[in-house]
Amino acid sequence: MSYATSFMEYEKALALGHKECRACRAKGLPLYPPVLDEVLDGVDTRGEVELGLVDVPIQLITGTKSAGRQRAFSPSFYPLLGGESELAMKWTALCDAHLNEGINEPIKVYEYLHDFYVQEGHKRVSVLRYFEAVTIPAMVTRILPPADGSLTSRIYQEYLDFYALTGINYLWFTETGRFARLQSLMGKAPGEAWTTEELRDFFIFYHRFLSAYDAKSARELLAKRVTPGDALIMLITLCGYSLLRDCTGPELKTTLARLRTELMVVAQIPLPQTPVKRLFQTVAEAMTETAGVMVGMADVLAEPVKELVEGKERTDPKP
């Protein structure tokens, strides 16, 4: 792949970055990745743990360690600096290397509350994010949050216990008890570690599920009310892992669609009205509003008639 072709990819990535920033600005959202040093300002953490070399889900790389590189990237790590910048030249060279031989040098990140912040390797993250890579090798330092008894703190402690058994870092839930629930649904006893084969099969299954979950119909199903992990555990509870594991992507998508009602009940999301029901409700509301207007108009029109009748009664001679 030529340098010129890679530069064209940079221009496409740059367009995506500016598009994302415009969308964030319109919604009042941050225009750049969050900075861990700012997130931790005033937070009494419990120390650091070196995890070594880990395959990090690239979608969980949400920010940067310090503010130095922050404004060079959009929230999704698309580039924001023009084609004449140093970033453009280095990004293009990395893109060329990725397309010809692959990017294998690990980045350095900090993990805090299941989010990852880049210390070294921002451009590698940007290039691989643009090409929709699933994971990226990284040397990870975990920062332990305060044990303050909050819901997030309790979920995170359960995540740490689950991570010790599995090394799985791509799942997150919005309620306590769900990591233990998944352990049970997989047929594992509390505290029982997963085998290499089980981890490989579950990773493949999870990403097959994720492709179906990210489809438009699935996003509407559980949009921002639960995490993909929440949706997954609901699905396994309803169908069983052994059955779902052998489903193809299209079969999982069909299963999600067929179980839409059940999943929404489990997620405690109000069921949407059918188009016909919405139409009847709209008509009924319109008729109610129209009736109210007509009653008001009748009152207005009746007043002159009433005055006319009363006046006539006063002027007519009595028999």
PDB file of C-alpha atoms in Angstrom:
ATOM      1  CA  MET A   1       0.000   0.000   0.000  1.00  0.00           C
ATOM      2  CA  SER A   2       1.457   3.396  -1.012  1.00  0.00           C
ATOM      3  CA  TYR A   3       1.954   6.407   1.233  1.00  0.00           C
ATOM      4  CA  ALA A   4      -0.444   8.389  -0.965  1.00  0.00           C
ATOM      5  CA  THR A   5      -3.179   5.830  -0.389  1.00  0.00           C
ATOM      6  CA  SER A   6      -2.566   5.893   3.350  1.00  0.00           C
ATOM      7  CA  PHE A   7      -2.785   9.686   3.325  1.00  0.00           C
ATOM      8  CA  MET A   8      -6.194   9.388   1.688  1.00  0.00           C
ATOM      9  CA  GLU A   9      -7.201   7.177   4.622  1.00  0.00           C
ATOM     10  CA  TYR A  10      -6.017   9.940   6.969  1.00  0.00           C
ATOM     11  CA  GLU A  11      -8.232  12.447   5.204  1.00  0.00           C
ATOM     12  CA  LYS A  12     -11.196  10.093   5.604  1.00  0.00           C
ATOM     13  CA  ALA A  13     -10.402   9.624   9.291  1.00  0.00           C
ATOM     14  CA  LEU A  14     -10.024  13.391   9.683  1.00  0.00           C
ATOM     15  CA  ALA A  15     -13.479  13.897   8.163  1.00  0.00           C
ATOM     16  CA  LEU A  16     -14.917  11.389  10.636  1.00  0.00           C
ATOM     17  CA  GLY A  17     -13.252  13.225  13.509  1.00  0.00           C
ATOM     18  CA  HIS A  18     -14.724  16.591  12.534  1.00  0.00           C
ATOM     19  CA  LYS A  19     -18.109  14.989  11.952  1.00  0.00           C
ATOM     20  CA  GLU A  20     -18.062  13.464  15.439  1.00  0.00           C
ATOM     21  CA  CYS A  21     -17.075  16.792  16.996  1.00  0.00           C
ATOM     22  CA  ARG A  22     -19.932  18.576  15.223  1.00  0.00           C
ATOM     23  CA  ALA A  23     -22.366  15.963  16.496  1.00  0.00           C
ATOM     24  CA  CYS A  24     -20.988  16.281  20.046  1.00  0.00           C
ATOM     25  CA  ARG A  25     -21.185  20.065  19.910  1.00  0.00           C
ATOM     26  CA  ALA A  26     -24.817  19.910  18.781  1.00  0.00           C
ATOM     27  CA  LYS A  27     -25.640  17.594  21.701  1.00  0.00           C
ATOM     28  CA  GLY A  28     -23.623  19.542  24.261  1.00  0.00           C
ATOM     29  CA  LEU A  29     -21.168  16.651  24.754  1.00  0.00           C
ATOM     30  CA  PRO A  30     -17.369  16.859  25.230  1.00  0.00           C
ATOM     31  CA  LEU A  31     -15.463  17.351  21.979  1.00  0.00           C
ATOM     32  CA  TYR A  32     -12.330  15.475  23.060  1.00  0.00           C
ATOM     33  CA  PRO A  33     -11.417  12.305  25.000  1.00  0.00           C
ATOM     34  CA  PRO A  34     -11.501  12.651  28.814  1.00  0.00           C
ATOM     35  CA  VAL A  35      -8.222  13.103  30.701  1.00  0.00           C
ATOM     36  CA  LEU A  36      -7.491  10.616  33.493  1.00  0.00           C
ATOM     37  CA  ASP A  37      -5.423  13.116  35.486  1.00  0.00           C
ATOM     38  CA  GLU A  38      -8.519  15.326  35.627  1.00  0.00           C
ATOM     39  CA  VAL A  39     -10.835  12.413  36.430  1.00  0.00           C
ATOM     40  CA  LEU A  40      -8.627  11.468  39.393  1.00  0.00           C
ATOM     41  CA  ASP A  41      -8.190  15.015  40.697  1.00  0.00           C
ATOM     42  CA  GLY A  42      -9.135  14.887  44.377  1.00  0.00           C
ATOM     43  CA  VAL A  43      -9.913  11.130  44.292  1.00  0.00           C
ATOM     44  CA  ASP A  44      -8.341   9.021  47.036  1.00  0.00           C
ATOM     45  CA  THR A  45      -7.379   5.904  45.045  1.00  0.00           C
ATOM     46  CA  ARG A  46      -6.080   2.665  46.615  1.00  0.00           C
ATOM     47  CA  GLY A  47      -2.887   2.250  44.621  1.00  0.00           C
ATOM     48  CA  GLU A  48      -1.843   0.705  41.309  1.00  0.00           C
ATOM     49  CA  VAL A  49      -1.517  -2.849  39.994  1.00  0.00           C
ATOM     50  CA  GLU A  50       0.647  -3.762  36.989  1.00  0.00           C
ATOM     51  CA  LEU A  51      -1.292  -6.218  34.801  1.00  0.00           C
ATOM     52  CA  GLY A  52       1.412  -6.656  32.178  1.00  0.00           C
ATOM     53  CA  LEU A  53       0.639  -7.304  28.511  1.00  0.00           C
ATOM     54  CA  VAL A  54      -3.111  -7.511  27.894  1.00  0.00           C
ATOM     55  CA  ASP A  55      -5.318  -7.483  24.799  1.00  0.00           C
ATOM     56  CA  VAL A  56      -7.489  -4.436  25.488  1.00  0.00           C
ATOM     57  CA  PRO A  57     -10.884  -4.010  23.785  1.00  0.00           C
ATOM     58  CA  ILE A  58     -10.313  -0.964  21.630  1.00  0.00           C
ATOM     59  CA  GLN A  59     -13.860   0.294  22.226  1.00  0.00           C
ATOM     60  CA  LEU A  60     -13.028   0.595  25.949  1.00  0.00           C
ATOM     61  CA  ILE A  61     -10.133   2.988  25.293  1.00  0.00           C
ATOM     62  CA  THR A  62     -12.044   6.126  26.121  1.00  0.00           C
ATOM     63  CA  GLY A  63      -9.471   8.722  27.123  1.00  0.00           C
ATOM     64  CA  THR A  64      -5.906   9.906  27.480  1.00  0.00           C
ATOM     65  CA  LYS A  65      -3.684   9.887  30.576  1.00  0.00           C
ATOM     66  CA  SER A  66      -2.704  13.564  30.353  1.00  0.00           C
ATOM     67  CA  ALA A  67      -4.047  16.607  28.548  1.00  0.00           C
ATOM     68  CA  GLY A  68      -1.098  16.979  26.146  1.00  0.00           C
ATOM     69  CA  ARG A  69      -2.609  14.986  23.250  1.00  0.00           C
ATOM     70  CA  GLN A  70      -6.266  15.467  24.097  1.00  0.00           C
ATOM     71  CA  ARG A  71      -7.252  18.058  21.488  1.00  0.00           C
ATOM     72  CA  ALA A  72      -5.619  16.164  18.628  1.00  0.00           C
ATOM     73  CA  PHE A  73      -8.393  13.557  18.691  1.00  0.00           C
ATOM     74  CA  SER A  74     -12.178  13.301  18.765  1.00  0.00           C
ATOM     75  CA  PRO A  75     -13.862  11.226  21.527  1.00  0.00           C
ATOM     76  CA  SER A  76     -13.514   8.101  19.324  1.00  0.00           C
ATOM     77  CA  PHE A  77      -9.834   8.894  18.647  1.00  0.00           C
ATOM     78  CA  TYR A  78     -10.298  10.042  15.077  1.00  0.00           C
ATOM     79  CA  PRO A  79      -7.664  12.698  14.187  1.00  0.00           C
ATOM     80  CA  LEU A  80      -8.541  16.408  14.237  1.00  0.00           C
ATOM     81  CA  LEU A  81      -5.367  18.093  12.940  1.00  0.00           C
ATOM     82  CA  GLY A  82      -4.938  19.108   9.300  1.00  0.00           C
ATOM     83  CA  GLY A  83      -3.068  17.212   6.612  1.00  0.00           C
ATOM     84  CA  GLU A  84       0.061  19.359   6.987  1.00  0.00           C
ATOM     85  CA  SER A  85       0.468  18.536  10.709  1.00  0.00           C
ATOM     86  CA  GLU A  86       3.018  16.216  12.293  1.00  0.00           C
ATOM     87  CA  LEU A  87       0.125  14.054  13.448  1.00  0.00           C
ATOM     88  CA  ALA A  88      -1.004  13.597   9.840  1.00  0.00           C
ATOM     89  CA  MET A  89       2.462  12.478   8.706  1.00  0.00           C
ATOM     90  CA  LYS A  90       2.963  10.029  11.580  1.00  0.00           C
ATOM     91  CA  TRP A  91      -0.624   8.725  11.366  1.00  0.00           C
ATOM     92  CA  THR A  92      -0.185   8.117   7.642  1.00  0.00           C
ATOM     93  CA  ALA A  93       3.105   6.273   8.185  1.00  0.00           C
ATOM     94  CA  LEU A  94       1.473   4.090  10.848  1.00  0.00           C
ATOM     95  CA  CYS A  95      -1.461   3.443   8.534  1.00  0.00           C
ATOM     96  CA  ASP A  96       0.942   2.341   5.812  1.00  0.00           C
ATOM     97  CA  ALA A  97       2.713   0.012   8.263  1.00  0.00           C
ATOM     98  CA  HIS A  98      -0.606  -1.416   9.461  1.00  0.00           C
ATOM     99  CA  LEU A  99      -1.796  -2.186   5.940  1.00  0.00           C
ATOM    100  CA  ASN A 100       1.512  -3.770   4.922  1.00  0.00           C
ATOM    101  CA  GLU A 101       2.723  -5.629   7.988  1.00  0.00           C
ATOM    102  CA  GLY A 102       0.439  -4.860  10.930  1.00  0.00           C
ATOM    103  CA  ILE A 103       0.934  -2.878  14.132  1.00  0.00           C
ATOM    104  CA  ASN A 104       2.254  -5.123  16.910  1.00  0.00           C
ATOM    105  CA  GLU A 105       4.088  -2.815  19.322  1.00  0.00           C
ATOM    106  CA  PRO A 106       2.053  -2.579  22.550  1.00  0.00           C
ATOM    107  CA  ILE A 107       0.692   0.722  23.718  1.00  0.00           C
ATOM    108  CA  LYS A 108       0.702   1.821  27.381  1.00  0.00           C
ATOM    109  CA  VAL A 109      -2.601   2.473  29.137  1.00  0.00           C
ATOM    110  CA  TYR A 110      -4.103   3.007  32.573  1.00  0.00           C
ATOM    111  CA  GLU A 111      -7.336   1.253  33.524  1.00  0.00           C
ATOM    112  CA  TYR A 112      -9.697   2.972  35.947  1.00  0.00           C
ATOM    113  CA  LEU A 113     -13.219   1.713  36.644  1.00  0.00           C
ATOM    114  CA  HIS A 114     -13.200  -0.394  33.467  1.00  0.00           C
ATOM    115  CA  ASP A 115     -12.209   2.501  31.184  1.00  0.00           C
ATOM    116  CA  PHE A 116      -8.761   2.661  29.578  1.00  0.00           C
ATOM    117  CA  TYR A 117      -6.688   5.836  29.164  1.00  0.00           C
ATOM    118  CA  VAL A 118      -3.732   6.035  26.770  1.00  0.00           C
ATOM    119  CA  GLN A 119      -0.331   7.086  28.036  1.00  0.00           C
ATOM    120  CA  GLU A 120       1.674   6.065  24.955  1.00  0.00           C
ATOM    121  CA  GLY A 121       0.314   5.041  21.573  1.00  0.00           C
ATOM    122  CA  HIS A 122      -2.456   7.537  20.777  1.00  0.00           C
ATOM    123  CA  LYS A 123      -1.795   7.337  17.036  1.00  0.00           C
ATOM    124  CA  ARG A 124      -1.772   3.516  17.095  1.00  0.00           C
ATOM    125  CA  VAL A 125      -5.156   3.589  18.828  1.00  0.00           C
ATOM    126  CA  SER A 126      -6.434   6.075  16.264  1.00  0.00           C
ATOM    127  CA  VAL A 127      -5.305   4.030  13.264  1.00  0.00           C
ATOM    128  CA  LEU A 128      -6.630   0.732  14.619  1.00  0.00           C
ATOM    129  CA  ARG A 129      -9.893   2.342  15.758  1.00  0.00           C
ATOM    130  CA  TYR A 130     -10.357   3.711  12.239  1.00  0.00           C
ATOM    131  CA  PHE A 131      -9.846   0.226  10.780  1.00  0.00           C
ATOM    132  CA  GLU A 132     -12.324  -1.232  13.312  1.00  0.00           C
ATOM    133  CA  ALA A 133      -9.867  -3.460  15.151  1.00  0.00           C
ATOM    134  CA  VAL A 134     -11.390  -5.420  18.044  1.00  0.00           C
ATOM    135  CA  THR A 135      -8.444  -5.384  20.456  1.00  0.00           C
ATOM    136  CA  ILE A 136      -5.017  -3.822  20.768  1.00  0.00           C
ATOM    137  CA  PRO A 137      -2.018  -5.178  22.758  1.00  0.00           C
ATOM    138  CA  ALA A 138      -1.235  -2.954  25.727  1.00  0.00           C
ATOM    139  CA  MET A 139       0.852  -2.789  28.875  1.00  0.00           C
ATOM    140  CA  VAL A 140      -1.829  -2.068  31.461  1.00  0.00           C
ATOM    141  CA  THR A 141      -1.612  -0.368  34.844  1.00  0.00           C
ATOM    142  CA  ARG A 142      -4.786  -0.686  36.915  1.00  0.00           C
ATOM    143  CA  ILE A 143      -5.672   2.120  39.308  1.00  0.00           C
ATOM    144  CA  LEU A 144      -7.798   0.847  42.175  1.00  0.00           C
ATOM    145  CA  PRO A 145     -10.730   3.156  42.984  1.00  0.00           C
ATOM    146  CA  PRO A 146     -11.818   4.079  46.505  1.00  0.00           C
ATOM    147  CA  ALA A 147     -14.003   1.493  48.222  1.00  0.00           C
ATOM    148  CA  ASP A 148     -16.759   3.970  49.035  1.00  0.00           C
ATOM    149  CA  GLY A 149     -19.704   1.567  48.981  1.00  0.00           C
ATOM    150  CA  SER A 150     -21.236   3.134  45.867  1.00  0.00           C
ATOM    151  CA  LEU A 151     -22.962   0.982  43.247  1.00  0.00           C
ATOM    152  CA  THR A 152     -20.057   1.513  40.834  1.00  0.00           C
ATOM    153  CA  SER A 153     -17.542   0.546  43.503  1.00  0.00           C
ATOM    154  CA  ARG A 154     -19.436  -2.652  44.352  1.00  0.00           C
ATOM    155  CA  ILE A 155     -19.810  -3.632  40.692  1.00  0.00           C
ATOM    156  CA  TYR A 156     -16.119  -2.973  40.139  1.00  0.00           C
ATOM    157  CA  GLN A 157     -15.130  -5.221  43.041  1.00  0.00           C
ATOM    158  CA  GLU A 158     -17.239  -8.005  41.511  1.00  0.00           C
ATOM    159  CA  TYR A 159     -15.508  -7.312  38.187  1.00  0.00           C
ATOM    160  CA  LEU A 160     -12.101  -7.706  39.857  1.00  0.00           C
ATOM    161  CA  ASP A 161     -13.147 -11.057  41.351  1.00  0.00           C
ATOM    162  CA  PHE A 162     -14.439 -12.226  37.959  1.00  0.00           C
ATOM    163  CA  TYR A 163     -11.297 -10.968  36.185  1.00  0.00           C
ATOM    164  CA  ALA A 164      -9.153 -13.009  38.564  1.00  0.00           C
ATOM    165  CA  LEU A 165     -10.972 -16.164  37.392  1.00  0.00           C
ATOM    166  CA  THR A 166     -11.206 -15.367  33.688  1.00  0.00           C
ATOM    167  CA  GLY A 167      -9.020 -12.455  32.579  1.00  0.00           C
ATOM    168  CA  ILE A 168     -12.127 -11.186  30.746  1.00  0.00           C
ATOM    169  CA  ASN A 169     -12.005  -7.394  30.526  1.00  0.00           C
ATOM    170  CA  TYR A 170     -14.691  -6.708  27.918  1.00  0.00           C
ATOM    171  CA  LEU A 171     -17.803  -7.230  30.042  1.00  0.00           C
ATOM    172  CA  TRP A 172     -19.510  -4.722  32.304  1.00  0.00           C
ATOM    173  CA  PHE A 173     -22.887  -4.771  34.031  1.00  0.00           C
ATOM    174  CA  THR A 174     -25.114  -2.078  35.528  1.00  0.00           C
ATOM    175  CA  GLU A 175     -26.197  -4.081  38.589  1.00  0.00           C
ATOM    176  CA  THR A 176     -24.439  -6.137  41.237  1.00  0.00           C
ATOM    177  CA  GLY A 177     -24.644  -9.921  41.142  1.00  0.00           C
ATOM    178  CA  ARG A 178     -24.417 -10.283  37.374  1.00  0.00           C
ATOM    179  CA  PHE A 179     -20.802 -11.421  37.176  1.00  0.00           C
ATOM    180  CA  ALA A 180     -21.680 -14.205  39.631  1.00  0.00           C
ATOM    181  CA  ARG A 181     -24.825 -14.887  37.612  1.00  0.00           C
ATOM    182  CA  LEU A 182     -22.793 -15.326  34.433  1.00  0.00           C
ATOM    183  CA  GLN A 183     -20.408 -17.652  36.272  1.00  0.00           C
ATOM    184  CA  SER A 184     -23.409 -19.797  37.244  1.00  0.00           C
ATOM    185  CA  LEU A 185     -24.983 -19.693  33.778  1.00  0.00           C
ATOM    186  CA  MET A 186     -21.714 -21.002  32.356  1.00  0.00           C
ATOM    187  CA  GLY A 187     -21.953 -23.989  34.681  1.00  0.00           C
ATOM    188  CA  LYS A 188     -19.036 -22.842  36.791  1.00  0.00           C
ATOM    189  CA  ALA A 189     -18.889 -23.053  40.576  1.00  0.00           C
ATOM    190  CA  PRO A 190     -18.122 -19.880  42.565  1.00  0.00           C
ATOM    191  CA  GLY A 191     -14.374 -19.308  42.452  1.00  0.00           C
ATOM    192  CA  GLU A 192     -13.827 -21.822  39.613  1.00  0.00           C
ATOM    193  CA  ALA A 193     -11.461 -20.587  36.906  1.00  0.00           C
ATOM    194  CA  TRP A 194     -12.299 -20.861  33.202  1.00  0.00           C
ATOM    195  CA  THR A 195     -10.266 -23.026  30.863  1.00  0.00           C
ATOM    196  CA  THR A 196      -8.426 -21.632  27.867  1.00  0.00           C
ATOM    197  CA  GLU A 197     -10.905 -23.340  25.552  1.00  0.00           C
ATOM    198  CA  GLU A 198     -13.903 -21.901  27.422  1.00  0.00           C
ATOM    199  CA  LEU A 199     -12.405 -18.424  27.244  1.00  0.00           C
ATOM    200  CA  ARG A 200     -11.735 -18.746  23.505  1.00  0.00           C
ATOM    201  CA  ASP A 201     -15.240 -20.024  22.744  1.00  0.00           C
ATOM    202  CA  PHE A 202     -16.886 -17.333  24.860  1.00  0.00           C
ATOM    203  CA  PHE A 203     -14.821 -14.573  23.233  1.00  0.00           C
ATOM    204  CA  ILE A 204     -15.887 -15.725  19.760  1.00  0.00           C
ATOM    205  CA  PHE A 205     -19.511 -16.037  20.870  1.00  0.00           C
ATOM    206  CA  TYR A 206     -19.511 -12.619  22.560  1.00  0.00           C
ATOM    207  CA  HIS A 207     -18.251 -10.798  19.476  1.00  0.00           C
ATOM    208  CA  ARG A 208     -20.718 -12.658  17.281  1.00  0.00           C
ATOM    209  CA  PHE A 209     -23.439 -11.516  19.671  1.00  0.00           C
ATOM    210  CA  LEU A 210     -22.043  -7.981  19.704  1.00  0.00           C
ATOM    211  CA  SER A 211     -22.357  -7.727  15.930  1.00  0.00           C
ATOM    212  CA  ALA A 212     -26.040  -8.668  16.198  1.00  0.00           C
ATOM    213  CA  TYR A 213     -26.591  -6.425  19.227  1.00  0.00           C
ATOM    214  CA  ASP A 214     -25.102  -3.426  17.434  1.00  0.00           C
ATOM    215  CA  ALA A 215     -27.630  -3.770  14.620  1.00  0.00           C
ATOM    216  CA  LYS A 216     -30.214  -0.970  14.444  1.00  0.00           C
ATOM    217  CA  SER A 217     -33.091  -3.073  15.755  1.00  0.00           C
ATOM    218  CA  ALA A 218     -31.058  -4.206  18.752  1.00  0.00           C
ATOM    219  CA  ARG A 219     -29.906  -0.674  19.557  1.00  0.00           C
ATOM    220  CA  GLU A 220     -33.526   0.418  19.624  1.00  0.00           C
ATOM    221  CA  LEU A 221     -34.342  -2.577  21.795  1.00  0.00           C
ATOM    222  CA  LEU A 222     -32.120  -1.610  24.695  1.00  0.00           C
ATOM    223  CA  ALA A 223     -30.743   1.793  23.694  1.00  0.00           C
ATOM    224  CA  LYS A 224     -28.522   3.114  26.474  1.00  0.00           C
ATOM    225  CA  ARG A 225     -30.627   1.508  29.194  1.00  0.00           C
ATOM    226  CA  VAL A 226     -28.316  -1.473  29.670  1.00  0.00           C
ATOM    227  CA  THR A 227     -24.836  -2.477  28.560  1.00  0.00           C
ATOM    228  CA  PRO A 228     -24.163  -5.166  25.937  1.00  0.00           C
ATOM    229  CA  GLY A 229     -23.148  -7.370  28.874  1.00  0.00           C
ATOM    230  CA  ASP A 230     -26.560  -6.849  30.485  1.00  0.00           C
ATOM    231  CA  ALA A 231     -28.292  -7.752  27.235  1.00  0.00           C
ATOM    232  CA  LEU A 232     -26.099 -10.812  26.827  1.00  0.00           C
ATOM    233  CA  ILE A 233     -26.828 -12.205  30.268  1.00  0.00           C
ATOM    234  CA  MET A 234     -30.565 -11.676  29.713  1.00  0.00           C
ATOM    235  CA  LEU A 235     -30.325 -13.604  26.463  1.00  0.00           C
ATOM    236  CA  ILE A 236     -28.340 -16.470  28.038  1.00  0.00           C
ATOM    237  CA  THR A 237     -30.855 -16.623  30.901  1.00  0.00           C
ATOM    238  CA  LEU A 238     -33.728 -16.993  28.430  1.00  0.00           C
ATOM    239  CA  CYS A 239     -32.087 -19.370  25.931  1.00  0.00           C
ATOM    240  CA  GLY A 240     -29.094 -21.024  27.566  1.00  0.00           C
ATOM    241  CA  TYR A 241     -25.447 -20.649  26.583  1.00  0.00           C
ATOM    242  CA  SER A 242     -25.052 -24.054  24.949  1.00  0.00           C
ATOM    243  CA  LEU A 243     -27.826 -23.254  22.459  1.00  0.00           C
ATOM    244  CA  LEU A 244     -26.684 -19.705  21.722  1.00  0.00           C
ATOM    245  CA  ARG A 245     -22.996 -20.615  21.376  1.00  0.00           C
ATOM    246  CA  ASP A 246     -23.645 -22.495  18.140  1.00  0.00           C
ATOM    247  CA  CYS A 247     -25.826 -19.789  16.570  1.00  0.00           C
ATOM    248  CA  THR A 248     -24.536 -17.844  13.588  1.00  0.00           C
ATOM    249  CA  GLY A 249     -24.604 -14.044  13.543  1.00  0.00           C
ATOM    250  CA  PRO A 250     -27.865 -13.885  11.538  1.00  0.00           C
ATOM    251  CA  GLU A 251     -29.425 -16.488  13.854  1.00  0.00           C
ATOM    252  CA  LEU A 252     -28.481 -14.415  16.905  1.00  0.00           C
ATOM    253  CA  LYS A 253     -29.959 -11.326  15.281  1.00  0.00           C
ATOM    254  CA  THR A 254     -33.196 -13.214  14.600  1.00  0.00           C
ATOM    255  CA  THR A 255     -33.243 -14.515  18.182  1.00  0.00           C
ATOM    256  CA  LEU A 256     -32.826 -10.986  19.555  1.00  0.00           C
ATOM    257  CA  ALA A 257     -35.708  -9.804  17.389  1.00  0.00           C
ATOM    258  CA  ARG A 258     -37.982 -12.689  18.438  1.00  0.00           C
ATOM    259  CA  LEU A 259     -37.214 -12.193  22.128  1.00  0.00           C
ATOM    260  CA  ARG A 260     -37.623  -8.433  21.962  1.00  0.00           C
ATOM    261  CA  THR A 261     -40.644  -8.345  24.265  1.00  0.00           C
ATOM    262  CA  GLU A 262     -39.127 -10.716  26.815  1.00  0.00           C
ATOM    263  CA  LEU A 263     -35.854  -8.793  26.904  1.00  0.00           C
ATOM    264  CA  MET A 264     -37.619  -5.486  27.412  1.00  0.00           C
ATOM    265  CA  VAL A 265     -39.623  -6.959  30.288  1.00  0.00           C
ATOM    266  CA  VAL A 266     -36.437  -8.286  31.909  1.00  0.00           C
ATOM    267  CA  ALA A 267     -34.770  -4.900  31.375  1.00  0.00           C
ATOM    268  CA  GLN A 268     -37.870  -3.189  32.833  1.00  0.00           C
ATOM    269  CA  ILE A 269     -38.289  -1.010  29.756  1.00  0.00           C
ATOM    270  CA  PRO A 270     -41.837   0.096  28.845  1.00  0.00           C
ATOM    271  CA  LEU A 271     -43.031  -1.764  25.779  1.00  0.00           C
ATOM    272  CA  PRO A 272     -43.502   0.490  22.745  1.00  0.00           C
ATOM    273  CA  GLN A 273     -47.016   0.834  21.395  1.00  0.00           C
ATOM    274  CA  THR A 274     -47.859  -0.742  18.062  1.00  0.00           C
ATOM    275  CA  PRO A 275     -48.447   1.669  15.170  1.00  0.00           C
ATOM    276  CA  VAL A 276     -52.210   0.947  15.241  1.00  0.00           C
ATOM    277  CA  LYS A 277     -52.429   1.571  18.975  1.00  0.00           C
ATOM    278  CA  ARG A 278     -50.438   4.776  18.620  1.00  0.00           C
ATOM    279  CA  LEU A 279     -52.806   5.849  15.824  1.00  0.00           C
ATOM    280  CA  PHE A 280     -55.899   5.180  17.948  1.00  0.00           C
ATOM    281  CA  GLN A 281     -54.388   7.051  20.868  1.00  0.00           C
ATOM    282  CA  THR A 282     -53.476   9.998  18.652  1.00  0.00           C
ATOM    283  CA  VAL A 283     -56.997  10.088  17.180  1.00  0.00           C
ATOM    284  CA  ALA A 284     -58.551   9.840  20.640  1.00  0.00           C
ATOM    285  CA  GLU A 285     -56.371  12.674  21.950  1.00  0.00           C
ATOM    286  CA  ALA A 286     -57.256  14.776  18.911  1.00  0.00           C
ATOM    287  CA  MET A 287     -60.975  14.068  19.348  1.00  0.00           C
ATOM    288  CA  THR A 288     -60.790  14.947  23.042  1.00  0.00           C
ATOM    289  CA  GLU A 289     -59.016  18.180  22.252  1.00  0.00           C
ATOM    290  CA  THR A 290     -61.490  18.980  19.462  1.00  0.00           C
ATOM    291  CA  ALA A 291     -64.412  18.253  21.743  1.00  0.00           C
ATOM    292  CA  GLY A 292     -63.029  20.620  24.332  1.00  0.00           C
ATOM    293  CA  VAL A 293     -62.649  23.352  21.733  1.00  0.00           C
ATOM    294  CA  MET A 294     -66.210  22.773  20.460  1.00  0.00           C
ATOM    295  CA  VAL A 295     -67.613  22.986  23.992  1.00  0.00           C
ATOM    296  CA  GLY A 296     -65.775  26.236  24.492  1.00  0.00           C
ATOM    297  CA  MET A 297     -67.059  27.595  21.181  1.00  0.00           C
ATOM    298  CA  ALA A 298     -70.611  26.530  22.092  1.00  0.00           C
ATOM    299  CA  ASP A 299     -70.371  28.482  25.330  1.00  0.00           C
ATOM    300  CA  VAL A 300     -69.177  31.537  23.454  1.00  0.00           C
ATOM    301  CA  LEU A 301     -71.926  31.283  20.826  1.00  0.00           C
ATOM    302  CA  ALA A 302     -74.614  30.618  23.426  1.00  0.00           C
ATOM    303  CA  GLU A 303     -73.948  33.790  25.352  1.00  0.00           C
ATOM    304  CA  PRO A 304     -75.408  36.246  22.780  1.00  0.00           C
ATOM    305  CA  VAL A 305     -78.417  34.017  22.300  1.00  0.00           C
ATOM    306  CA  LYS A 306     -78.997  33.938  26.028  1.00  0.00           C
ATOM    307  CA  GLU A 307     -78.755  37.712  26.253  1.00  0.00           C
ATOM    308  CA  LEU A 308     -81.176  38.096  23.347  1.00  0.00           C
ATOM    309  CA  VAL A 309     -83.740  35.804  24.936  1.00  0.00           C
ATOM    310  CA  GLU A 310     -83.478  37.459  28.328  1.00  0.00           C
ATOM    311  CA  GLY A 311     -83.812  40.893  26.774  1.00  0.00           C
ATOM    312  CA  LYS A 312     -86.861  39.823  24.792  1.00  0.00           C
ATOM    313  CA  GLU A 313     -88.505  38.458  27.932  1.00  0.00           C
ATOM    314  CA  ARG A 314     -88.022  41.770  29.707  1.00  0.00           C
ATOM    315  CA  THR A 315     -89.526  43.839  26.875  1.00  0.00           C
ATOM    316  CA  ASP A 316     -92.482  41.607  25.937  1.00  0.00           C
ATOM    317  CA  PRO A 317     -95.778  42.783  27.532  1.00  0.00           C
ATOM    318  CA  LYS A 318     -97.339  40.315  29.912  1.00  0.00           C
ATOM    319  CA  PRO A 319    -100.641  38.841  28.780  1.00  0.00           C
TER     320      PRO A 319
END
